[in-house]
Amino acid sequence: MAKEKKEPPKPSKAWMDTYGDMITLMLCFFVMLYDPSETDAIQMAALTAAIQGDPTAGGQSLATGRLSDLGNTISNLPALEKGRSLGLSEKRAVSLFAPDIHTNKITITSDERGLVITLASDSFFKKGSAELNIEETRETLQNLALFFNSDELLKDSDGNIRKFRIEGHTDPYEYQGNYLSNWELSTARAINVLHYLSNFGADESRFSVAGYADNQPKFSDETEEGQAYNRRVDIIILDEGHF
């Protein structure tokens, strides 16, 4: 009579308890190392807006991510250090202008030029006009003047005095006859913003102005919404190499 074959014993899963404990301890360790003060506030705000599906804040705030440059990390370390010199300014701007960012009156982004504070034209000007709606924007302009007089903006990482540039923009159809063209309209907007910042205490000697008419759109001009976003004034804290 043949003997019945015994089934091999099932492998023990006791190791999973030890493994789970180790993973939990590692997670606790990295949580303890995490310092929220080192978080890039501008990128976190952009990421949040993108996840929530906000086409204005997310679309205008997201820039090339750090992960895309991991392959060139070592060769780009000097440039990365220079970019970090505006980190404190970014965080302060996001905090100071939080109500204006929430209402889409202001957006804060960064690009190769530096930190860009964008004033939504429809909140500050009537269409086809360069006259500031001062009654509704006075507090924002006062905060901007205060911001541009802050100590962390005085010098960059190399000890150079920082410079700022105010750029005016229009949509292609905004010219209504009050100005010779959109070139004059966009430039007049930049100049008027500078005048009010100066009146509220900003040092105008650190600013330059430029008008780009409708030649640098951020969105398609085929829709009224795109035109509204393209009507804007950008105030740029110039990074090294863009003075």
PDB file of N, CA and C in Angstrom, residues 25-125:
ATOM      1  N   LEU A  25       9.375  52.564  10.855  1.00  0.00           N
ATOM      2  CA  LEU A  25      10.426  53.327  11.516  1.00  0.00           C
ATOM      3  C   LEU A  25      11.143  54.253  10.534  1.00  0.00           C
ATOM      4  N   MET A  26      11.390  53.774   9.290  1.00  0.00           N
ATOM      5  CA  MET A  26      12.035  54.614   8.288  1.00  0.00           C
ATOM      6  C   MET A  26      11.157  55.803   7.932  1.00  0.00           C
ATOM      7  N   LEU A  27       9.837  55.574   7.821  1.00  0.00           N
ATOM      8  CA  LEU A  27       8.914  56.665   7.517  1.00  0.00           C
ATOM      9  C   LEU A  27       8.946  57.714   8.621  1.00  0.00           C
ATOM     10  N   CYS A  28       8.928  57.243   9.876  1.00  0.00           N
ATOM     11  CA  CYS A  28       8.990  58.183  11.009  1.00  0.00           C
ATOM     12  C   CYS A  28      10.299  58.967  10.990  1.00  0.00           C
ATOM     13  N   PHE A  29      11.381  58.298  10.610  1.00  0.00           N
ATOM     14  CA  PHE A  29      12.688  58.956  10.570  1.00  0.00           C
ATOM     15  C   PHE A  29      12.691  60.099   9.552  1.00  0.00           C
ATOM     16  N   PHE A  30      12.167  59.835   8.338  1.00  0.00           N
ATOM     17  CA  PHE A  30      12.178  60.868   7.303  1.00  0.00           C
ATOM     18  C   PHE A  30      11.187  61.986   7.604  1.00  0.00           C
ATOM     19  N   VAL A  31      10.091  61.660   8.291  1.00  0.00           N
ATOM     20  CA  VAL A  31       9.159  62.708   8.713  1.00  0.00           C
ATOM     21  C   VAL A  31       9.840  63.648   9.697  1.00  0.00           C
ATOM     22  N   MET A  32      10.650  63.089  10.598  1.00  0.00           N
ATOM     23  CA  MET A  32      11.376  63.920  11.559  1.00  0.00           C
ATOM     24  C   MET A  32      12.404  64.805  10.867  1.00  0.00           C
ATOM     25  N   LEU A  33      12.988  64.317   9.757  1.00  0.00           N
ATOM     26  CA  LEU A  33      13.978  65.105   9.023  1.00  0.00           C
ATOM     27  C   LEU A  33      13.344  66.205   8.203  1.00  0.00           C
ATOM     28  N   TYR A  34      12.062  66.067   7.861  1.00  0.00           N
ATOM     29  CA  TYR A  34      11.411  67.034   6.981  1.00  0.00           C
ATOM     30  C   TYR A  34      11.273  68.381   7.675  1.00  0.00           C
ATOM     31  N   ASP A  35      11.726  69.423   6.978  1.00  0.00           N
ATOM     32  CA  ASP A  35      11.645  70.793   7.492  1.00  0.00           C
ATOM     33  C   ASP A  35      10.726  71.604   6.589  1.00  0.00           C
ATOM     34  N   PRO A  36       9.505  71.937   7.032  1.00  0.00           N
ATOM     35  CA  PRO A  36       8.574  72.675   6.166  1.00  0.00           C
ATOM     36  C   PRO A  36       9.106  74.027   5.734  1.00  0.00           C
ATOM     37  N   SER A  37      10.019  74.610   6.516  1.00  0.00           N
ATOM     38  CA  SER A  37      10.536  75.938   6.167  1.00  0.00           C
ATOM     39  C   SER A  37      11.373  75.909   4.905  1.00  0.00           C
ATOM     40  N   GLU A  38      11.833  74.694   4.506  1.00  0.00           N
ATOM     41  CA  GLU A  38      12.653  74.593   3.310  1.00  0.00           C
ATOM     42  C   GLU A  38      11.819  74.356   2.061  1.00  0.00           C
ATOM     43  N   THR A  39      10.509  74.214   2.231  1.00  0.00           N
ATOM     44  CA  THR A  39       9.653  73.974   1.089  1.00  0.00           C
ATOM     45  C   THR A  39       9.575  75.213   0.218  1.00  0.00           C
ATOM     46  N   ASP A  40       9.668  75.025  -1.084  1.00  0.00           N
ATOM     47  CA  ASP A  40       9.524  76.132  -2.020  1.00  0.00           C
ATOM     48  C   ASP A  40       8.047  76.480  -2.102  1.00  0.00           C
ATOM     49  N   ALA A  41       7.664  77.573  -1.458  1.00  0.00           N
ATOM     50  CA  ALA A  41       6.251  77.913  -1.356  1.00  0.00           C
ATOM     51  C   ALA A  41       5.610  78.148  -2.708  1.00  0.00           C
ATOM     52  N   ILE A  42       6.348  78.733  -3.624  1.00  0.00           N
ATOM     53  CA  ILE A  42       5.771  79.066  -4.921  1.00  0.00           C
ATOM     54  C   ILE A  42       5.456  77.810  -5.718  1.00  0.00           C
ATOM     55  N   GLN A  43       6.348  76.792  -5.610  1.00  0.00           N
ATOM     56  CA  GLN A  43       6.103  75.556  -6.342  1.00  0.00           C
ATOM     57  C   GLN A  43       5.007  74.740  -5.676  1.00  0.00           C
ATOM     58  N   MET A  44       4.929  74.802  -4.333  1.00  0.00           N
ATOM     59  CA  MET A  44       3.857  74.094  -3.651  1.00  0.00           C
ATOM     60  C   MET A  44       2.503  74.688  -4.009  1.00  0.00           C
ATOM     61  N   ALA A  45       2.429  76.026  -4.082  1.00  0.00           N
ATOM     62  CA  ALA A  45       1.182  76.673  -4.473  1.00  0.00           C
ATOM     63  C   ALA A  45       0.811  76.306  -5.899  1.00  0.00           C
ATOM     64  N   ALA A  46       1.816  76.243  -6.771  1.00  0.00           N
ATOM     65  CA  ALA A  46       1.565  75.875  -8.162  1.00  0.00           C
ATOM     66  C   ALA A  46       1.068  74.439  -8.260  1.00  0.00           C
ATOM     67  N   LEU A  47       1.700  73.537  -7.513  1.00  0.00           N
ATOM     68  CA  LEU A  47       1.314  72.139  -7.547  1.00  0.00           C
ATOM     69  C   LEU A  47      -0.104  71.955  -7.042  1.00  0.00           C
ATOM     70  N   THR A  48      -0.440  72.661  -5.943  1.00  0.00           N
ATOM     71  CA  THR A  48      -1.790  72.577  -5.393  1.00  0.00           C
ATOM     72  C   THR A  48      -2.821  73.043  -6.401  1.00  0.00           C
ATOM     73  N   ALA A  49      -2.520  74.176  -7.057  1.00  0.00           N
ATOM     74  CA  ALA A  49      -3.451  74.705  -8.046  1.00  0.00           C
ATOM     75  C   ALA A  49      -3.622  73.754  -9.218  1.00  0.00           C
ATOM     76  N   ALA A  50      -2.532  73.118  -9.629  1.00  0.00           N
ATOM     77  CA  ALA A  50      -2.594  72.197 -10.755  1.00  0.00           C
ATOM     78  C   ALA A  50      -3.429  70.968 -10.407  1.00  0.00           C
ATOM     79  N   ILE A  51      -3.255  70.462  -9.201  1.00  0.00           N
ATOM     80  CA  ILE A  51      -4.015  69.291  -8.770  1.00  0.00           C
ATOM     81  C   ILE A  51      -5.496  69.609  -8.687  1.00  0.00           C
ATOM     82  N   GLN A  52      -5.809  70.828  -8.243  1.00  0.00           N
ATOM     83  CA  GLN A  52      -7.207  71.228  -8.096  1.00  0.00           C
ATOM     84  C   GLN A  52      -7.846  71.591  -9.430  1.00  0.00           C
ATOM     85  N   GLY A  53      -7.029  71.643 -10.482  1.00  0.00           N
ATOM     86  CA  GLY A  53      -7.580  71.921 -11.793  1.00  0.00           C
ATOM     87  C   GLY A  53      -7.818  73.382 -12.065  1.00  0.00           C
ATOM     88  N   ASP A  54      -7.142  74.277 -11.373  1.00  0.00           N
ATOM     89  CA  ASP A  54      -7.281  75.706 -11.600  1.00  0.00           C
ATOM     90  C   ASP A  54      -6.450  76.091 -12.819  1.00  0.00           C
ATOM     91  N   PRO A  55      -7.087  76.445 -13.971  1.00  0.00           N
ATOM     92  CA  PRO A  55      -6.315  76.716 -15.183  1.00  0.00           C
ATOM     93  C   PRO A  55      -5.528  78.002 -15.125  1.00  0.00           C
ATOM     94  N   THR A  56      -5.906  78.909 -14.201  1.00  0.00           N
ATOM     95  CA  THR A  56      -5.197  80.192 -14.142  1.00  0.00           C
ATOM     96  C   THR A  56      -3.988  80.099 -13.244  1.00  0.00           C
ATOM     97  N   ALA A  57      -4.201  79.642 -12.013  1.00  0.00           N
ATOM     98  CA  ALA A  57      -3.070  79.588 -11.083  1.00  0.00           C
ATOM     99  C   ALA A  57      -2.097  78.488 -11.469  1.00  0.00           C
ATOM    100  N   GLY A  58      -2.632  77.266 -11.732  1.00  0.00           N
ATOM    101  CA  GLY A  58      -1.736  76.176 -12.064  1.00  0.00           C
ATOM    102  C   GLY A  58      -1.036  76.384 -13.390  1.00  0.00           C
ATOM    103  N   GLY A  59      -1.807  76.796 -14.401  1.00  0.00           N
ATOM    104  CA  GLY A  59      -1.228  76.942 -15.718  1.00  0.00           C
ATOM    105  C   GLY A  59      -0.171  78.016 -15.785  1.00  0.00           C
ATOM    106  N   GLN A  60      -0.311  79.049 -14.955  1.00  0.00           N
ATOM    107  CA  GLN A  60       0.644  80.124 -15.020  1.00  0.00           C
ATOM    108  C   GLN A  60       1.780  79.955 -14.023  1.00  0.00           C
ATOM    109  N   SER A  61       1.650  79.008 -13.130  1.00  0.00           N
ATOM    110  CA  SER A  61       2.639  78.914 -12.067  1.00  0.00           C
ATOM    111  C   SER A  61       3.637  77.790 -12.261  1.00  0.00           C
ATOM    112  N   LEU A  62       3.209  76.722 -12.940  1.00  0.00           N
ATOM    113  CA  LEU A  62       4.103  75.585 -13.063  1.00  0.00           C
ATOM    114  C   LEU A  62       5.226  75.890 -14.038  1.00  0.00           C
ATOM    115  N   ALA A  63       6.424  75.570 -13.650  1.00  0.00           N
ATOM    116  CA  ALA A  63       7.588  75.750 -14.504  1.00  0.00           C
ATOM    117  C   ALA A  63       8.306  74.427 -14.613  1.00  0.00           C
ATOM    118  N   THR A  64       9.414  74.404 -15.344  1.00  0.00           N
ATOM    119  CA  THR A  64      10.187  73.168 -15.488  1.00  0.00           C
ATOM    120  C   THR A  64      10.578  72.635 -14.125  1.00  0.00           C
ATOM    121  N   GLY A  65      10.262  71.386 -13.849  1.00  0.00           N
ATOM    122  CA  GLY A  65      10.495  70.827 -12.532  1.00  0.00           C
ATOM    123  C   GLY A  65      11.934  70.449 -12.298  1.00  0.00           C
ATOM    124  N   ARG A  66      12.287  70.286 -11.032  1.00  0.00           N
ATOM    125  CA  ARG A  66      13.659  69.923 -10.691  1.00  0.00           C
ATOM    126  C   ARG A  66      13.985  68.509 -11.145  1.00  0.00           C
ATOM    127  N   LEU A  67      12.957  67.632 -11.169  1.00  0.00           N
ATOM    128  CA  LEU A  67      13.230  66.241 -11.517  1.00  0.00           C
ATOM    129  C   LEU A  67      13.753  66.121 -12.934  1.00  0.00           C
ATOM    130  N   SER A  68      13.312  67.007 -13.836  1.00  0.00           N
ATOM    131  CA  SER A  68      13.764  66.913 -15.217  1.00  0.00           C
ATOM    132  C   SER A  68      15.237  67.203 -15.357  1.00  0.00           C
ATOM    133  N   ASP A  69      15.821  67.822 -14.339  1.00  0.00           N
ATOM    134  CA  ASP A  69      17.232  68.194 -14.415  1.00  0.00           C
ATOM    135  C   ASP A  69      18.126  67.304 -13.563  1.00  0.00           C
ATOM    136  N   LEU A  70      17.574  66.198 -13.062  1.00  0.00           N
ATOM    137  CA  LEU A  70      18.371  65.369 -12.162  1.00  0.00           C
ATOM    138  C   LEU A  70      19.630  64.855 -12.841  1.00  0.00           C
ATOM    139  N   GLY A  71      19.542  64.586 -14.144  1.00  0.00           N
ATOM    140  CA  GLY A  71      20.706  64.060 -14.845  1.00  0.00           C
ATOM    141  C   GLY A  71      21.844  65.059 -14.920  1.00  0.00           C
ATOM    142  N   ASN A  72      21.530  66.353 -14.776  1.00  0.00           N
ATOM    143  CA  ASN A  72      22.551  67.391 -14.871  1.00  0.00           C
ATOM    144  C   ASN A  72      22.761  68.100 -13.542  1.00  0.00           C
ATOM    145  N   THR A  73      22.414  67.431 -12.453  1.00  0.00           N
ATOM    146  CA  THR A  73      22.458  68.086 -11.147  1.00  0.00           C
ATOM    147  C   THR A  73      23.831  68.667 -10.836  1.00  0.00           C
ATOM    148  N   ILE A  74      24.864  67.872 -11.032  1.00  0.00           N
ATOM    149  CA  ILE A  74      26.203  68.320 -10.642  1.00  0.00           C
ATOM    150  C   ILE A  74      26.641  69.515 -11.467  1.00  0.00           C
ATOM    151  N   SER A  75      26.446  69.446 -12.794  1.00  0.00           N
ATOM    152  CA  SER A  75      26.905  70.539 -13.650  1.00  0.00           C
ATOM    153  C   SER A  75      26.096  71.799 -13.458  1.00  0.00           C
ATOM    154  N   ASN A  76      24.871  71.690 -12.888  1.00  0.00           N
ATOM    155  CA  ASN A  76      24.012  72.854 -12.737  1.00  0.00           C
ATOM    156  C   ASN A  76      24.006  73.410 -11.322  1.00  0.00           C
ATOM    157  N   LEU A  77      24.854  72.910 -10.452  1.00  0.00           N
ATOM    158  CA  LEU A  77      24.833  73.372  -9.068  1.00  0.00           C
ATOM    159  C   LEU A  77      25.041  74.868  -8.922  1.00  0.00           C
ATOM    160  N   PRO A  78      25.974  75.523  -9.624  1.00  0.00           N
ATOM    161  CA  PRO A  78      26.122  76.978  -9.475  1.00  0.00           C
ATOM    162  C   PRO A  78      24.861  77.727  -9.850  1.00  0.00           C
ATOM    163  N   ALA A  79      24.208  77.336 -10.956  1.00  0.00           N
ATOM    164  CA  ALA A  79      22.982  78.014 -11.369  1.00  0.00           C
ATOM    165  C   ALA A  79      21.879  77.786 -10.351  1.00  0.00           C
ATOM    166  N   LEU A  80      21.846  76.575  -9.773  1.00  0.00           N
ATOM    167  CA  LEU A  80      20.837  76.279  -8.777  1.00  0.00           C
ATOM    168  C   LEU A  80      21.007  77.147  -7.551  1.00  0.00           C
ATOM    169  N   GLU A  81      22.241  77.365  -7.147  1.00  0.00           N
ATOM    170  CA  GLU A  81      22.497  78.225  -5.995  1.00  0.00           C
ATOM    171  C   GLU A  81      22.027  79.646  -6.256  1.00  0.00           C
ATOM    172  N   LYS A  82      22.270  80.156  -7.460  1.00  0.00           N
ATOM    173  CA  LYS A  82      21.817  81.505  -7.787  1.00  0.00           C
ATOM    174  C   LYS A  82      20.303  81.582  -7.789  1.00  0.00           C
ATOM    175  N   GLY A  83      19.649  80.512  -8.290  1.00  0.00           N
ATOM    176  CA  GLY A  83      18.197  80.513  -8.305  1.00  0.00           C
ATOM    177  C   GLY A  83      17.606  80.550  -6.918  1.00  0.00           C
ATOM    178  N   ARG A  84      18.286  79.931  -5.969  1.00  0.00           N
ATOM    179  CA  ARG A  84      17.777  79.888  -4.602  1.00  0.00           C
ATOM    180  C   ARG A  84      17.850  81.243  -3.909  1.00  0.00           C
ATOM    181  N   SER A  85      18.615  82.168  -4.484  1.00  0.00           N
ATOM    182  CA  SER A  85      18.759  83.471  -3.841  1.00  0.00           C
ATOM    183  C   SER A  85      17.455  84.238  -3.814  1.00  0.00           C
ATOM    184  N   LEU A  86      16.498  83.865  -4.661  1.00  0.00           N
ATOM    185  CA  LEU A  86      15.199  84.514  -4.668  1.00  0.00           C
ATOM    186  C   LEU A  86      14.167  83.742  -3.849  1.00  0.00           C
ATOM    187  N   GLY A  87      14.589  82.644  -3.219  1.00  0.00           N
ATOM    188  CA  GLY A  87      13.644  81.814  -2.485  1.00  0.00           C
ATOM    189  C   GLY A  87      12.911  82.553  -1.390  1.00  0.00           C
ATOM    190  N   LEU A  88      13.618  83.342  -0.609  1.00  0.00           N
ATOM    191  CA  LEU A  88      12.997  84.086   0.478  1.00  0.00           C
ATOM    192  C   LEU A  88      11.998  85.099  -0.059  1.00  0.00           C
ATOM    193  N   SER A  89      12.336  85.730  -1.176  1.00  0.00           N
ATOM    194  CA  SER A  89      11.427  86.698  -1.787  1.00  0.00           C
ATOM    195  C   SER A  89      10.161  86.015  -2.277  1.00  0.00           C
ATOM    196  N   GLU A  90      10.290  84.829  -2.848  1.00  0.00           N
ATOM    197  CA  GLU A  90       9.130  84.082  -3.308  1.00  0.00           C
ATOM    198  C   GLU A  90       8.185  83.781  -2.150  1.00  0.00           C
ATOM    199  N   LYS A  91       8.756  83.277  -1.062  1.00  0.00           N
ATOM    200  CA  LYS A  91       7.927  82.897   0.080  1.00  0.00           C
ATOM    201  C   LYS A  91       7.236  84.102   0.701  1.00  0.00           C
ATOM    202  N   ARG A  92       7.961  85.213   0.808  1.00  0.00           N
ATOM    203  CA  ARG A  92       7.348  86.406   1.381  1.00  0.00           C
ATOM    204  C   ARG A  92       6.247  86.938   0.471  1.00  0.00           C
ATOM    205  N   ALA A  93       6.486  86.906  -0.849  1.00  0.00           N
ATOM    206  CA  ALA A  93       5.480  87.399  -1.794  1.00  0.00           C
ATOM    207  C   ALA A  93       4.209  86.560  -1.726  1.00  0.00           C
ATOM    208  N   VAL A  94       4.356  85.240  -1.674  1.00  0.00           N
ATOM    209  CA  VAL A  94       3.190  84.365  -1.596  1.00  0.00           C
ATOM    210  C   VAL A  94       2.399  84.651  -0.327  1.00  0.00           C
ATOM    211  N   SER A  95       3.099  84.894   0.785  1.00  0.00           N
ATOM    212  CA  SER A  95       2.428  85.185   2.047  1.00  0.00           C
ATOM    213  C   SER A  95       1.766  86.563   2.032  1.00  0.00           C
ATOM    214  N   LEU A  96       2.500  87.573   1.556  1.00  0.00           N
ATOM    215  CA  LEU A  96       2.007  88.946   1.593  1.00  0.00           C
ATOM    216  C   LEU A  96       0.812  89.151   0.674  1.00  0.00           C
ATOM    217  N   PHE A  97       0.834  88.506  -0.493  1.00  0.00           N
ATOM    218  CA  PHE A  97      -0.209  88.733  -1.489  1.00  0.00           C
ATOM    219  C   PHE A  97      -1.201  87.579  -1.566  1.00  0.00           C
ATOM    220  N   ALA A  98      -1.298  86.800  -0.502  1.00  0.00           N
ATOM    221  CA  ALA A  98      -2.206  85.650  -0.506  1.00  0.00           C
ATOM    222  C   ALA A  98      -3.643  86.024  -0.862  1.00  0.00           C
ATOM    223  N   PRO A  99      -4.221  87.100  -0.292  1.00  0.00           N
ATOM    224  CA  PRO A  99      -5.602  87.455  -0.671  1.00  0.00           C
ATOM    225  C   PRO A  99      -5.721  87.809  -2.147  1.00  0.00           C
ATOM    226  N   ASP A 100      -4.740  88.521  -2.696  1.00  0.00           N
ATOM    227  CA  ASP A 100      -4.781  88.899  -4.109  1.00  0.00           C
ATOM    228  C   ASP A 100      -4.582  87.693  -5.017  1.00  0.00           C
ATOM    229  N   ILE A 101      -3.760  86.739  -4.571  1.00  0.00           N
ATOM    230  CA  ILE A 101      -3.568  85.513  -5.343  1.00  0.00           C
ATOM    231  C   ILE A 101      -4.859  84.703  -5.350  1.00  0.00           C
ATOM    232  N   HIS A 102      -5.530  84.671  -4.206  1.00  0.00           N
ATOM    233  CA  HIS A 102      -6.776  83.903  -4.084  1.00  0.00           C
ATOM    234  C   HIS A 102      -7.853  84.435  -5.023  1.00  0.00           C
ATOM    235  N   THR A 103      -7.891  85.747  -5.223  1.00  0.00           N
ATOM    236  CA  THR A 103      -8.894  86.359  -6.097  1.00  0.00           C
ATOM    237  C   THR A 103      -8.408  86.541  -7.530  1.00  0.00           C
ATOM    238  N   ASN A 104      -7.240  85.984  -7.842  1.00  0.00           N
ATOM    239  CA  ASN A 104      -6.651  86.071  -9.180  1.00  0.00           C
ATOM    240  C   ASN A 104      -6.315  87.492  -9.604  1.00  0.00           C
ATOM    241  N   LYS A 105      -6.190  88.386  -8.645  1.00  0.00           N
ATOM    242  CA  LYS A 105      -5.757  89.748  -8.971  1.00  0.00           C
ATOM    243  C   LYS A 105      -4.260  89.751  -9.270  1.00  0.00           C
ATOM    244  N   ILE A 106      -3.532  88.876  -8.581  1.00  0.00           N
ATOM    245  CA  ILE A 106      -2.086  88.754  -8.753  1.00  0.00           C
ATOM    246  C   ILE A 106      -1.745  87.283  -8.914  1.00  0.00           C
ATOM    247  N   THR A 107      -0.793  86.993  -9.787  1.00  0.00           N
ATOM    248  CA  THR A 107      -0.193  85.655  -9.842  1.00  0.00           C
ATOM    249  C   THR A 107       1.316  85.808  -9.694  1.00  0.00           C
ATOM    250  N   ILE A 108       1.937  84.821  -9.080  1.00  0.00           N
ATOM    251  CA  ILE A 108       3.380  84.846  -8.847  1.00  0.00           C
ATOM    252  C   ILE A 108       3.996  83.621  -9.497  1.00  0.00           C
ATOM    253  N   THR A 109       4.934  83.857 -10.391  1.00  0.00           N
ATOM    254  CA  THR A 109       5.602  82.783 -11.101  1.00  0.00           C
ATOM    255  C   THR A 109       7.097  83.049 -11.086  1.00  0.00           C
ATOM    256  N   SER A 110       7.869  82.143 -11.659  1.00  0.00           N
ATOM    257  CA  SER A 110       9.298  82.367 -11.825  1.00  0.00           C
ATOM    258  C   SER A 110       9.721  81.771 -13.152  1.00  0.00           C
ATOM    259  N   ASP A 111      10.655  82.429 -13.811  1.00  0.00           N
ATOM    260  CA  ASP A 111      11.202  81.929 -15.054  1.00  0.00           C
ATOM    261  C   ASP A 111      12.674  82.306 -15.123  1.00  0.00           C
ATOM    262  N   GLU A 112      13.259  82.232 -16.333  1.00  0.00           N
ATOM    263  CA  GLU A 112      14.689  82.490 -16.452  1.00  0.00           C
ATOM    264  C   GLU A 112      15.059  83.922 -16.101  1.00  0.00           C
ATOM    265  N   ARG A 113      14.086  84.831 -16.121  1.00  0.00           N
ATOM    266  CA  ARG A 113      14.374  86.236 -15.796  1.00  0.00           C
ATOM    267  C   ARG A 113      14.451  86.472 -14.296  1.00  0.00           C
ATOM    268  N   GLY A 114      13.694  85.721 -13.530  1.00  0.00           N
ATOM    269  CA  GLY A 114      13.642  85.906 -12.088  1.00  0.00           C
ATOM    270  C   GLY A 114      12.237  85.657 -11.559  1.00  0.00           C
ATOM    271  N   LEU A 115      11.874  86.349 -10.491  1.00  0.00           N
ATOM    272  CA  LEU A 115      10.547  86.227  -9.883  1.00  0.00           C
ATOM    273  C   LEU A 115       9.612  87.212 -10.555  1.00  0.00           C
ATOM    274  N   VAL A 116       8.454  86.729 -11.022  1.00  0.00           N
ATOM    275  CA  VAL A 116       7.524  87.547 -11.797  1.00  0.00           C
ATOM    276  C   VAL A 116       6.215  87.697 -11.020  1.00  0.00           C
ATOM    277  N   ILE A 117       5.851  88.940 -10.704  1.00  0.00           N
ATOM    278  CA  ILE A 117       4.577  89.253 -10.073  1.00  0.00           C
ATOM    279  C   ILE A 117       3.687  89.860 -11.152  1.00  0.00           C
ATOM    280  N   THR A 118       2.626  89.152 -11.511  1.00  0.00           N
ATOM    281  CA  THR A 118       1.758  89.573 -12.602  1.00  0.00           C
ATOM    282  C   THR A 118       0.498  90.220 -12.051  1.00  0.00           C
ATOM    283  N   LEU A 119       0.215  91.434 -12.515  1.00  0.00           N
ATOM    284  CA  LEU A 119      -1.001  92.150 -12.166  1.00  0.00           C
ATOM    285  C   LEU A 119      -2.023  91.915 -13.269  1.00  0.00           C
ATOM    286  N   ALA A 120      -3.161  91.338 -12.920  1.00  0.00           N
ATOM    287  CA  ALA A 120      -4.201  91.094 -13.917  1.00  0.00           C
ATOM    288  C   ALA A 120      -4.760  92.434 -14.376  1.00  0.00           C
ATOM    289  N   SER A 121      -4.646  92.707 -15.666  1.00  0.00           N
ATOM    290  CA  SER A 121      -4.998  94.032 -16.174  1.00  0.00           C
ATOM    291  C   SER A 121      -6.434  94.411 -15.856  1.00  0.00           C
ATOM    292  N   ASP A 122      -7.365  93.457 -15.966  1.00  0.00           N
ATOM    293  CA  ASP A 122      -8.768  93.797 -15.758  1.00  0.00           C
ATOM    294  C   ASP A 122      -9.057  94.215 -14.325  1.00  0.00           C
ATOM    295  N   SER A 123      -8.183  93.845 -13.380  1.00  0.00           N
ATOM    296  CA  SER A 123      -8.353  94.273 -11.988  1.00  0.00           C
ATOM    297  C   SER A 123      -7.768  95.657 -11.750  1.00  0.00           C
ATOM    298  N   PHE A 124      -6.806  96.066 -12.587  1.00  0.00           N
ATOM    299  CA  PHE A 124      -6.094  97.316 -12.365  1.00  0.00           C
ATOM    300  C   PHE A 124      -6.441  98.396 -13.403  1.00  0.00           C
ATOM    301  N   PHE A 125      -6.843  97.976 -14.599  1.00  0.00           N
ATOM    302  CA  PHE A 125      -7.142  98.926 -15.677  1.00  0.00           C
ATOM    303  C   PHE A 125      -8.444  98.534 -16.368  1.00  0.00           C
TER     304      PHE A 125
END
